[in-house]
Amino acid sequence: MDKLEHAKYIILTIGLFLLLIASILFYQSQHPFKDSQEASGHIVQPSSPQDNAFKQGLIVSFKTLWNQEIELHLSSPQSTQPLQNGQSIAVIYSESEPGRAILKPTPSFTSPFSILADLGSALILCFILIHLKDFKKQRKVRYLQNHGVEIKTVLRSVEINPEHECKGKKPYRIYTEWLNPNATALHIFKSDYLLFDPSDMLEDKEVTILIKKDNPSEYYFDLSFLTPPEKAPNFKW
């Protein structure tokens, strides 16, 4: 498994972990008590600066499963939405201790579980996109291996890319060329990046390429004939 494969599954693992943490936080917000129950209550006093009752806080009245009338006194509202007298509002309470109750949290984009869920979803989407790209490339390679037309290309150059570096090694890329006898057009093929100089392994100056029939732009540059030096793995960008 190359570096890209490792990175891809690390991204997936982190994304799933973030979604798990987000799910736990969301569950805890909806079940703050061991025996949490949900009820529909209504506001008795609105918490509004224009209302004299603001100094007394917010009072929410609700009934438990056993029709017990409970009044929840809050010093400050737990909802960012404007509240009005008589307005219905969801309440979460403890079945064994109905006096322990809170307003049901309203999900928001700024809540911790929403942020974690968004990050986790983004990472999983990134994994899917990378995986689809790899799958498409692998399917293309398999198709060319089974149905491709084999051609002999001439070595053009072996070039080093100084802008990219991995573990102190700069990547090399092989370029070959082929003159299409049918279209009298010159085609240039390039390999994946390598973390070693393959020049000494290209003595015959000819490299076999598999191309799609009637479409040389679809090709497979097989590097399996190269034997990399010890501790110098193939490298793909």
GROMACS .gro file of N, CA and C in nm, residues 43-59 74-79 81-85 87:
model
   87
   43ILE      N    1  -4.471   2.847   2.770
   43ILE     CA    2  -4.410   2.954   2.847
   43ILE      C    3  -4.518   3.029   2.926
   44VAL      N    4  -4.490   3.044   3.055
   44VAL     CA    5  -4.582   3.117   3.142
   44VAL      C    6  -4.542   3.263   3.148
   45GLN      N    7  -4.414   3.288   3.156
   45GLN     CA    8  -4.365   3.425   3.158
   45GLN      C    9  -4.257   3.439   3.051
   46PRO      N   10  -4.273   3.534   2.962
   46PRO     CA   11  -4.170   3.554   2.861
   46PRO      C   12  -4.048   3.623   2.919
   47SER      N   13  -3.932   3.581   2.876
   47SER     CA   14  -3.809   3.646   2.921
   47SER      C   15  -3.774   3.753   2.820
   48SER      N   16  -3.817   3.874   2.847
   48SER     CA   17  -3.797   3.985   2.754
   48SER      C   18  -3.760   4.110   2.832
   49PRO      N   19  -3.663   4.185   2.784
   49PRO     CA   20  -3.625   4.308   2.855
   49PRO      C   21  -3.741   4.406   2.867
   50GLN      N   22  -3.840   4.400   2.778
   50GLN     CA   23  -3.953   4.491   2.784
   50GLN      C   24  -4.059   4.445   2.884
   51ASP      N   25  -4.041   4.324   2.939
   51ASP     CA   26  -4.141   4.267   3.029
   51ASP      C   27  -4.090   4.276   3.172
   52ASN      N   28  -4.176   4.315   3.266
   52ASN     CA   29  -4.134   4.322   3.406
   52ASN      C   30  -4.096   4.186   3.461
   53ALA      N   31  -4.150   4.082   3.397
   53ALA     CA   32  -4.122   3.946   3.444
   53ALA      C   33  -3.979   3.904   3.410
   54PHE      N   34  -3.908   3.987   3.334
   54PHE     CA   35  -3.771   3.953   3.294
   54PHE      C   36  -3.684   3.936   3.418
   55LYS      N   37  -3.712   4.020   3.520
   55LYS     CA   38  -3.632   4.012   3.642
   55LYS      C   39  -3.656   3.880   3.714
   56GLN      N   40  -3.771   3.820   3.693
   56GLN     CA   41  -3.804   3.694   3.760
   56GLN      C   42  -3.757   3.574   3.677
   57GLY      N   43  -3.706   3.599   3.559
   57GLY     CA   44  -3.659   3.489   3.476
   57GLY      C   45  -3.771   3.431   3.392
   58LEU      N   46  -3.746   3.309   3.344
   58LEU     CA   47  -3.840   3.242   3.254
   58LEU      C   48  -3.906   3.125   3.327
   59ILE      N   49  -4.037   3.113   3.311
   59ILE     CA   50  -4.111   3.001   3.371
   59ILE      C   51  -4.176   2.922   3.259
   74LEU      N   52  -3.627   2.930   3.513
   74LEU     CA   53  -3.496   2.955   3.454
   74LEU      C   54  -3.458   3.100   3.475
   75SER      N   55  -3.337   3.122   3.524
   75SER     CA   56  -3.292   3.260   3.546
   75SER      C   57  -3.263   3.331   3.415
   76SER      N   58  -3.229   3.253   3.311
   76SER     CA   59  -3.205   3.311   3.179
   76SER      C   60  -3.249   3.210   3.075
   77PRO      N   61  -3.297   3.256   2.963
   77PRO     CA   62  -3.345   3.165   2.861
   77PRO      C   63  -3.232   3.084   2.799
   78GLN      N   64  -3.259   2.958   2.763
   78GLN     CA   65  -3.161   2.872   2.698
   78GLN      C   66  -3.185   2.865   2.548
   79SER      N   67  -3.273   2.946   2.500
   79SER     CA   68  -3.305   2.946   2.358
   79SER      C   69  -3.267   3.080   2.298
   81GLN      N   70  -3.400   3.184   2.024
   81GLN     CA   71  -3.517   3.231   1.952
   81GLN      C   72  -3.602   3.320   2.043
   82PRO      N   73  -3.670   3.418   1.987
   82PRO     CA   74  -3.758   3.503   2.068
   82PRO      C   75  -3.871   3.420   2.128
   83LEU      N   76  -3.897   3.441   2.257
   83LEU     CA   77  -3.998   3.363   2.329
   83LEU      C   78  -4.116   3.453   2.366
   84GLN      N   79  -4.236   3.395   2.355
   84GLN     CA   80  -4.358   3.469   2.386
   84GLN      C   81  -4.442   3.391   2.484
   85ASN      N   82  -4.523   3.464   2.559
   85ASN     CA   83  -4.611   3.402   2.658
   85ASN      C   84  -4.707   3.305   2.590
   87GLN      N   85  -4.623   3.034   2.434
   87GLN     CA   86  -4.556   2.962   2.325
   87GLN      C   87  -4.519   2.821   2.368
   0.00000   0.00000   0.00000
